Structures are given as C-alpha cells and as structure tokens.
XYZ file of C-alpha atoms in Angstrom:
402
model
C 35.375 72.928 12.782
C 36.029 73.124 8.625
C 36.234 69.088 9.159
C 32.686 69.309 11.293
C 31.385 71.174 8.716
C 32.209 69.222 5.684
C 31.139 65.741 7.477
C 27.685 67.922 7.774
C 27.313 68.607 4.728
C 28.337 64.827 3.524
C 25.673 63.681 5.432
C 22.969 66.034 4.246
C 24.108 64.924 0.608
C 23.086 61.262 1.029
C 20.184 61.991 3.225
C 18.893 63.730 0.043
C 19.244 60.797 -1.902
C 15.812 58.586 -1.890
C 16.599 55.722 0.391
C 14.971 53.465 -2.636
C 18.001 54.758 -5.393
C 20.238 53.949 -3.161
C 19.347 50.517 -3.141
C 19.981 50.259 -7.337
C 23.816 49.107 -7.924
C 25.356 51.860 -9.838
C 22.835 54.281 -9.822
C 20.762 52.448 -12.558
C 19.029 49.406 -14.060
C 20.863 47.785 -17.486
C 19.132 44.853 -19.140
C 20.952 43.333 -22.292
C 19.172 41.575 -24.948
C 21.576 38.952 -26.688
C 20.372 36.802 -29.417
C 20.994 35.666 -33.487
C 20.669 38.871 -35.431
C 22.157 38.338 -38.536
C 21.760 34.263 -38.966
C 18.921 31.819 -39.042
C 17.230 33.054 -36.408
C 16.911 36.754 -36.979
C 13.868 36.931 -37.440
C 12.781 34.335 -34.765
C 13.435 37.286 -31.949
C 16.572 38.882 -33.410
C 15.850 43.309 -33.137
C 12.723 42.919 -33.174
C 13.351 41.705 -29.134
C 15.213 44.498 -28.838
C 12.398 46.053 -29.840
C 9.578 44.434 -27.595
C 12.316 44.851 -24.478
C 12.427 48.965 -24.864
C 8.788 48.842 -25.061
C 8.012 47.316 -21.878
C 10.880 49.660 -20.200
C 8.705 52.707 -22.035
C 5.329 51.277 -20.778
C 7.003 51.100 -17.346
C 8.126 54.702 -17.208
C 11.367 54.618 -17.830
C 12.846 54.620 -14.208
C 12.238 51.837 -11.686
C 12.812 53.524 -7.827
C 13.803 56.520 -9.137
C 16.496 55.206 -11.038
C 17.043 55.073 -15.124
C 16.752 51.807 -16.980
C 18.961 51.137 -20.362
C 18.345 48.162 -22.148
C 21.527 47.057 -24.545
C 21.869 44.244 -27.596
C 23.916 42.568 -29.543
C 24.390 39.722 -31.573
C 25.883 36.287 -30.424
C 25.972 34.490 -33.901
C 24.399 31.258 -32.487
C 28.416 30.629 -31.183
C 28.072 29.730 -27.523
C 31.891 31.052 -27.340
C 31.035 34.419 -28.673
C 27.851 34.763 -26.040
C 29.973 33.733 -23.254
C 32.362 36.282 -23.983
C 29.488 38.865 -24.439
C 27.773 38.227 -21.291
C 31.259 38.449 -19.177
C 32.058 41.382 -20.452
C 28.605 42.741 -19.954
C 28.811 41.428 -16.250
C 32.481 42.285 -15.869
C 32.901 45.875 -17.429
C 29.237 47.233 -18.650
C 27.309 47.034 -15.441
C 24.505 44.591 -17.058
C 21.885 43.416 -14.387
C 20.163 40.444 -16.223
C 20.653 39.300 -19.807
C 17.324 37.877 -21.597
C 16.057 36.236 -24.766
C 19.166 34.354 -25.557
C 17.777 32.655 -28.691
C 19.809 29.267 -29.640
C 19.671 26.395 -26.371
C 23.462 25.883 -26.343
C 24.034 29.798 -26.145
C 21.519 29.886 -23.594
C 23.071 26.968 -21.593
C 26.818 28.705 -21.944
C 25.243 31.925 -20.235
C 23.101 30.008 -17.911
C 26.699 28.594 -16.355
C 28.183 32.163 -16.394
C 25.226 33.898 -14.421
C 24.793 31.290 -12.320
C 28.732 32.219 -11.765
C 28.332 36.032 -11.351
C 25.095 35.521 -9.714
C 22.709 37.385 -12.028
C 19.377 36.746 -13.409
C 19.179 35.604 -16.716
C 16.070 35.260 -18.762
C 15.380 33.217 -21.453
C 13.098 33.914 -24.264
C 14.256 32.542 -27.364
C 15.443 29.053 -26.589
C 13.597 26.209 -26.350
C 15.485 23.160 -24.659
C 13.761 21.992 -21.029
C 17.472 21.708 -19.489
C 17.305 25.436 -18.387
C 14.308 24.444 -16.166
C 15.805 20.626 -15.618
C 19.429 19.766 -14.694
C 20.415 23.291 -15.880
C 17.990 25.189 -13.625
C 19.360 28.043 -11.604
C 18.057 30.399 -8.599
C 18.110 33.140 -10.844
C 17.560 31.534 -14.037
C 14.012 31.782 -15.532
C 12.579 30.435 -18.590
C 9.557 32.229 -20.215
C 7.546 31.435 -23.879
C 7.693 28.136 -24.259
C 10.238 25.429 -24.051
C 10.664 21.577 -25.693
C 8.123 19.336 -23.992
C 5.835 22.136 -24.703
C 5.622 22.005 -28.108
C 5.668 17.966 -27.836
C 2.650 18.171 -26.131
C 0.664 20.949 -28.489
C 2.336 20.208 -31.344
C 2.847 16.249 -31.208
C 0.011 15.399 -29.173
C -2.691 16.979 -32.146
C -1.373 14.731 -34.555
C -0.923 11.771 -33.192
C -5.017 12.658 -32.263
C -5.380 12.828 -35.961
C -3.843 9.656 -36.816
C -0.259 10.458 -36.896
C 1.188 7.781 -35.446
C 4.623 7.244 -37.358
C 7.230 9.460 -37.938
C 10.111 10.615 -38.973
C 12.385 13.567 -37.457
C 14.515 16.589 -39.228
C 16.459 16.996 -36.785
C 18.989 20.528 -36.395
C 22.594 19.097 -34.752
C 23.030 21.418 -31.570
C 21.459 20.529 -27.852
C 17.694 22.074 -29.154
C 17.267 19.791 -32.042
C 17.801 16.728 -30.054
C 15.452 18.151 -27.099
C 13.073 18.885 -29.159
C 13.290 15.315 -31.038
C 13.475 13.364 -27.698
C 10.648 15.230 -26.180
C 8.233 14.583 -29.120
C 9.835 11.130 -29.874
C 8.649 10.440 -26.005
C 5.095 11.866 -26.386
C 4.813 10.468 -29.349
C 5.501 6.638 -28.027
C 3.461 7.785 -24.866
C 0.609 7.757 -27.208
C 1.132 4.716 -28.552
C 2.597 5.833 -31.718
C 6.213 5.030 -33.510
C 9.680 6.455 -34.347
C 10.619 5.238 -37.824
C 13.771 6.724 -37.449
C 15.540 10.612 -37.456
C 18.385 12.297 -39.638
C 20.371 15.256 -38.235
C 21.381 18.164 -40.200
C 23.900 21.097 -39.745
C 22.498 24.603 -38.603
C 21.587 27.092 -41.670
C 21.948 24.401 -43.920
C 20.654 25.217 -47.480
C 20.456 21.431 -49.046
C 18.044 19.319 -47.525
C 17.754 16.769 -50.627
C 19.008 13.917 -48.664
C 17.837 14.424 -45.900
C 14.024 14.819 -47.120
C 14.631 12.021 -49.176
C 15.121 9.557 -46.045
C 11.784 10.977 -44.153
C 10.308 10.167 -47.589
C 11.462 6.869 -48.101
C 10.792 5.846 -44.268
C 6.639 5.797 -45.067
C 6.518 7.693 -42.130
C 2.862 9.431 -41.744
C 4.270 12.672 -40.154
C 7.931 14.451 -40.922
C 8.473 16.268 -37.333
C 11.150 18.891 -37.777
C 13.145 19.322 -34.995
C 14.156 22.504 -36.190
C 13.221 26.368 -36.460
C 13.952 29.540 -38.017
C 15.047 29.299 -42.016
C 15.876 26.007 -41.305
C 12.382 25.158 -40.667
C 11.037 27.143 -43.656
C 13.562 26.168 -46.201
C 13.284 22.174 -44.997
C 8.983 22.866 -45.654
C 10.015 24.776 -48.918
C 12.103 21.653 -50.137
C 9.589 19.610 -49.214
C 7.083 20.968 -51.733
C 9.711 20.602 -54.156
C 9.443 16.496 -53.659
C 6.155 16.422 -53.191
C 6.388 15.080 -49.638
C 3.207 16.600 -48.614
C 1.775 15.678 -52.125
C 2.543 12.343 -51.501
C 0.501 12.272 -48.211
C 2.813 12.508 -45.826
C 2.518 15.369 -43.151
C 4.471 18.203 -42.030
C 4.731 18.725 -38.327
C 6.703 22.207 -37.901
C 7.632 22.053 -33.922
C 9.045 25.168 -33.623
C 7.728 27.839 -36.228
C 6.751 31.198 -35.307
C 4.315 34.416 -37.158
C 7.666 35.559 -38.233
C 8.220 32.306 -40.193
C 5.023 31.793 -41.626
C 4.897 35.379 -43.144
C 8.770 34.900 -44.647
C 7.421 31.453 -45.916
C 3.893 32.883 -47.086
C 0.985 31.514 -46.728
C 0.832 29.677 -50.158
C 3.822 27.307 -48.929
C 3.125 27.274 -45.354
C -0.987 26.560 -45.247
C -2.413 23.624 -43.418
C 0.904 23.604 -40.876
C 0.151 22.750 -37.138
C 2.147 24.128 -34.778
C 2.451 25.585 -31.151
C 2.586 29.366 -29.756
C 1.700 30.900 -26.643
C 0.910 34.194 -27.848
C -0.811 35.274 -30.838
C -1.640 38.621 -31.688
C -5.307 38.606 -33.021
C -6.393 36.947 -29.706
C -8.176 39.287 -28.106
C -8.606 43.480 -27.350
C -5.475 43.561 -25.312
C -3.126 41.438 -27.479
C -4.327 43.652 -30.558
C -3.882 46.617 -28.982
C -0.151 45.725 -28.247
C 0.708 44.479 -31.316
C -0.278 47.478 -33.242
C 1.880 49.786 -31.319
C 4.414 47.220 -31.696
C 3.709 47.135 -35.457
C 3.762 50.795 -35.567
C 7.496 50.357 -34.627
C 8.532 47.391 -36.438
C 6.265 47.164 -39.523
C 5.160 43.566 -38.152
C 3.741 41.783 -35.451
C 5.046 40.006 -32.711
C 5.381 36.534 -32.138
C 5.571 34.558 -28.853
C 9.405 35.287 -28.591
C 9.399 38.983 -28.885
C 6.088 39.103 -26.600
C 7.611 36.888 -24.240
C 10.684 39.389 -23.856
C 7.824 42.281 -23.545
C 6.732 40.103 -20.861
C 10.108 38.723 -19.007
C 11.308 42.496 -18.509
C 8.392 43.587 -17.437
C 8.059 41.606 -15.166
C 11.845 41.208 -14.110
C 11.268 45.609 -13.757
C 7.925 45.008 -11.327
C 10.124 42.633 -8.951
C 12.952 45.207 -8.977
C 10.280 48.231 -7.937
C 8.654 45.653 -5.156
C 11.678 44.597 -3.827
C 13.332 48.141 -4.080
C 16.559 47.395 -4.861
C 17.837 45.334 -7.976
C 19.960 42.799 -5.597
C 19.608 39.166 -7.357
C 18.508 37.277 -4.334
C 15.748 39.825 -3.540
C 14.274 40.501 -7.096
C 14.668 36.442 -7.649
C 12.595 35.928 -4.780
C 9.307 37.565 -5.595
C 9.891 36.734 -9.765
C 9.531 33.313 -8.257
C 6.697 34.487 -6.127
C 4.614 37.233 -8.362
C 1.771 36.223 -10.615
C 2.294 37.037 -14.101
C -0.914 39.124 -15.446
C 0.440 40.652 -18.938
C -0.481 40.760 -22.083
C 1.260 37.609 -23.166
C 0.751 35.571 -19.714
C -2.564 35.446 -18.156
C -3.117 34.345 -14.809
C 0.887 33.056 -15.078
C 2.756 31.746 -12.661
C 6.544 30.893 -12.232
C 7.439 27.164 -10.585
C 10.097 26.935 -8.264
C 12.213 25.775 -10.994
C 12.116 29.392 -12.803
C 9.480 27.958 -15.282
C 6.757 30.348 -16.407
C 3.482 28.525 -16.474
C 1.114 29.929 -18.766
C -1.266 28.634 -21.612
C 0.020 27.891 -25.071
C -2.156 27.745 -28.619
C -2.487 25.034 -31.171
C -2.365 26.492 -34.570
C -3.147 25.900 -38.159
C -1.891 28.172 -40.639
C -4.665 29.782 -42.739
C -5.052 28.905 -46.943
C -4.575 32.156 -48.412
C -7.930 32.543 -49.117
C -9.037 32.154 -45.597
C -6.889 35.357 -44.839
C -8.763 38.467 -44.590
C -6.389 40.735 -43.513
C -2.343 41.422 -43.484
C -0.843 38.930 -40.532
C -4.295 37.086 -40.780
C -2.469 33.568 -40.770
C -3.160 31.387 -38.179
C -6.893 29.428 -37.320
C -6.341 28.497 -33.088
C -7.734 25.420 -32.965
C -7.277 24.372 -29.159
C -5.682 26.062 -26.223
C -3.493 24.049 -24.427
C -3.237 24.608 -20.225
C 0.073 25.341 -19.210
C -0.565 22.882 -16.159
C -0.912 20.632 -19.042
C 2.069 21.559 -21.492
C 4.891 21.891 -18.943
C 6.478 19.215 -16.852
C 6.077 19.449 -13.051
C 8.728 21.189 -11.315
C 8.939 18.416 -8.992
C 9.160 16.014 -12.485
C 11.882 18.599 -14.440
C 15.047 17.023 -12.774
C 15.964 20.754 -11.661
C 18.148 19.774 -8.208
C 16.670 22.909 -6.166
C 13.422 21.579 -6.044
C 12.320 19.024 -3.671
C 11.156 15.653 -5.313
C-alpha cells in the first residue's frame, strides 16, 4: 500500500509538470555566444553580440515553453583550436543548445564540424566565408548577415559599374580572406574586368608598407581588401599615409562594418563603398531598436550584432513552435519559418541554412554631410537577396538536390 501510494504521488508530480517543459532537455534553453573579444575583431561583434543576443531573449520574455533561457560568451581568440575546445566543452559539460555568431570563417568552420558531430544547431553571425552554406553546409547549420559572394556582388559589382575594372587585392591569410578574394576576383572577371594581381598578409598585422606598396605599384584602379576589422581600418589608414587614394586609385573595403567606420572616423574613412544588410537609420523600426540597443552599449549596432538579435530570435520562435528544443524539430521549421524582424524583412532560409534577405550598398558620409552622432553612411542601392546570394541549388552544399 506505502509502495501504491508513493507511485501515486510520482505520477501526480509529473502530471503537474506542463507537457511543453517537459519537452526542453534539462529543464532549460542555453545559447552561447563565442566570438573575438579581445583581438581584431572586437568590435566587429565581440560583447556587443553578447549584447544584441540577451536582448532578443528579453524581448522574447525570458522563458520559451515555460522554461528559462541563459545565454553564455566567451572569447575564442580567432584560434580555431581554442573554439573547438570551447564549444565541446559547452556541448559536453555546460548543457549549451546552439552556439551563434562565431566571428572568424576558420573558427566557424572548426565548430561547424563539431556540431554537425554532437548534432546541434549552430548559427553563424560573424563570419563571412560561403563554405558554411557550400561544401560545409550542415542540417543544423545556418548562416545569417551576410556571407562572401555577398559582398562581391554589392560591394564589387558598384565599382566595376563605376569604372573599376582593375584591381588589386589585400588579402588577410586565413580561409575568409581568400573567400572573400576569390568571390570578388570571380565577379569581378564576370564583369569583364581584371585581376592585376593580390598580396596576402598575416591577421592583426600592424605594417602594411609593403604590402600597400605592391597594390600601388600594380596601376590597379581599385585596391579590394580582402580583409575586416582593424585590419581593414589600419590597411585604409596606411593608405592615406602613401597617398594611394591621392594618387587616384580606389579603396574598395569588402568587409567593413558601423563599428569600423566610427573607430576609423569619418575624416579617414569618407567616400568608402561597402556592403551591409542592416543599418540602423533605415527606417522607424530599425531606429527604434538601435536606440534601446544604444541605451545599453553607448553605440549602435551593425549588421553582425543585429544579425545575432535576429538568429536567436528566431532560433527561440522555432523552439516555442516546435515545443521542444530537439535539433531535428527546431531545424525543421528554422528552415521552414519566414524571417520578419527587424534586421530581415520578408527573409527566408534556403534549404542550405542560408538566410535570404536584402543587403545595402553604402558610401560613407564626408564629415560635413553628417548631421548627427552615427550619421555615417549615404545607402545608395539596395541589393535583393535573390540577387546577392548564390542559389542553394548553385552553393555546392551536398543536402540539396542539384
């Protein structure tokens, strides 16, 4: 009878727990946020993803089928090593669901391998190379922001328009610099213009003499650098120094963010074209998020850190529609669900985990053109997503059907 009794009261106990928490693995929802927070690209996404992702967990309530949601960080170093050690320890021991931003393409490709391993969702933010969504595409693995060919075809395709039909690439020597450099290199010829040649240079490098000194002496109409971060700004504040852009050759920064163009300033960075999918004087909505993010960070967001707004968000929706965080399930409808946020409208993810959305072709502002603080960039075209992404059928990613 005490046996009857305690199998009773057993059974009330879990009937009393919603069916719905049940269905979240350890009685919660953990989200880590892994990316350069201390090198060149700290200010790229660095804490202020961190940032962005606790926002979107705040704008979502906090709990997601009645159970909490914790969103961790840390800092990878750009050292593929270090991440993968990170993110199997976070999958191992810390009960992480799905690591995002993962700024840095060969960090991103290290943890792509390991989730794909553990089967998890990853999410990536921060770096840019069009393997994660080509040969290195996963079920679970998505790819939000913006990504190589991208930025070739905003970026690239505006100058060649304007008559930049040679150039030269600054290239960073990791598996993003040369995506980056073959994508626009490819575009670039697709136009019908020319390659005079490329030079590759170390990450965080602080001497770029020699290396500006061969784009200068190539005659080259445009310098493309294949680059981003403090690479990117101290390559453009070299530049001035040899009067590159003096000398009437152009600057084509391929990967450069807000965050970059206010470190730079807008004295050294005016008259630079370059791509972003999110900007945050766009419109009502995007202003209205970027002041309450401002109100936390003392700055606005760029496409990286609204892009992780975005990516957990959403990632949080498919978990409450699905009700239950199991990978296969919540994969399923992220694959499936539009994206209607403030950084993607009317976005949609291909079957190859690539978010489809529209990016912006920018020119950063002369300072007197500026009217307000973060008042830097002029948007000069928007460029479809349709448009700036390769087909999932085109992207090489095996799960998809040619």
């Amino acid at each position: 009878m005490k046996l009857l009794h305690l199998v009773s009261a057993a059974l009330l106990a879990a009937t009393a727990i919603p069916a719905s928490a049940a269905e979240i693995s350890d009685g919660k929802v953990k989200i880590g946020i892994l990316n350069d927070q201390s090198g060149v690209y700290a200010d790229f996404g660095g804490k202020w993803s961190f940032e962005a992702a606790k926002m979107a967990v705040e704008d979502f309530g906090g709990t997601v089928q009645g159970a909490p949601i914790e969103v961790i960080t840390a800092d990878h170093q750009n050292k593929p090593d270090i991440a993968s050690n990170i993110a199997r320890q976070w999958y191992d021991t810390e009960q992480v669901d799905s690591i995002m931003e993962l700024t840095t393409s060969s960090v991103a490709l290290a943890v792509r391998g390991i989730s794909v391993e553990k089967k998890k969702i990853d999410l990536v933010t921060g770096a840019a190379t069009a393997d994660l969504t080509g040969k290195a595409c996963s079920p679970y693995g998505f790819h939000w922001a913006y990504d190589t060919h991208a930025l070739a075809v905003g970026t690239g395709g505006a100058l060649v328009k304007q008559g930049g039909d040679t150039w030269f690439f600054l290239t960073a020597d990791y598996a993003f610099g040369y995506s980056l450099e073959e994508q626009t290199s490819n575009f670039v010829k697709s136009q019908g213009g020319q390659v005079l040649g490329a030079v590759r240079h170390p990450l965080g490098t602080t001497d770029y003499s020699s290396f500006l000194l061969q784009a200068q002496s190539s005659g080259a109409k445009v310098v493309g650098l294949a680059n981003a971060g403090l690479d990117t700004a101290n390559a453009i504040k070299q530049a001035a120094e040899f009067g590159i852009v003096a000398g009437g050759q152009r600057m084509a920064a391929l990967l450069f963010t807000l965050a970059e163009v206010h470190g730079l300033g807008l004295e050294a960075a005016q008259g630079l074209t370059l791509t972003e999918s999110f900007y945050w004087d766009r419109d009502d909505q995007s202003r209205e998020f970027s002041k309450r993010f401002f109100d936390k960070t003392g700055r606005m967001p760029n496409m990286i850190q609204a892009a992780t707004y975005s990516g957990v968000l959403q990632y949080l929706k498919a978990i409450d529609k699905a009700g239950t965080d199991e990978t296969e399930a919540v994969a399923k409808l992220m694959h499936e669900m539009p994206v209607e946020d403030v950084f993607a409208r009317g976005g949609k993810v291909g079957a190859n985990g690539r978010l489809i959305s529209d990016l912006y072709l920018m020119e950063v502002k002369k300072p007197s053109e500026s009217t307000q603080p973060w008042d830097y960039y002029k948007v000069l075209a928007t460029v479809p997503g349709e448009e700036a992404y390769i087909k999932p059928e085109e992207s090489g990613c095996p799960l998809v059907s040619q």
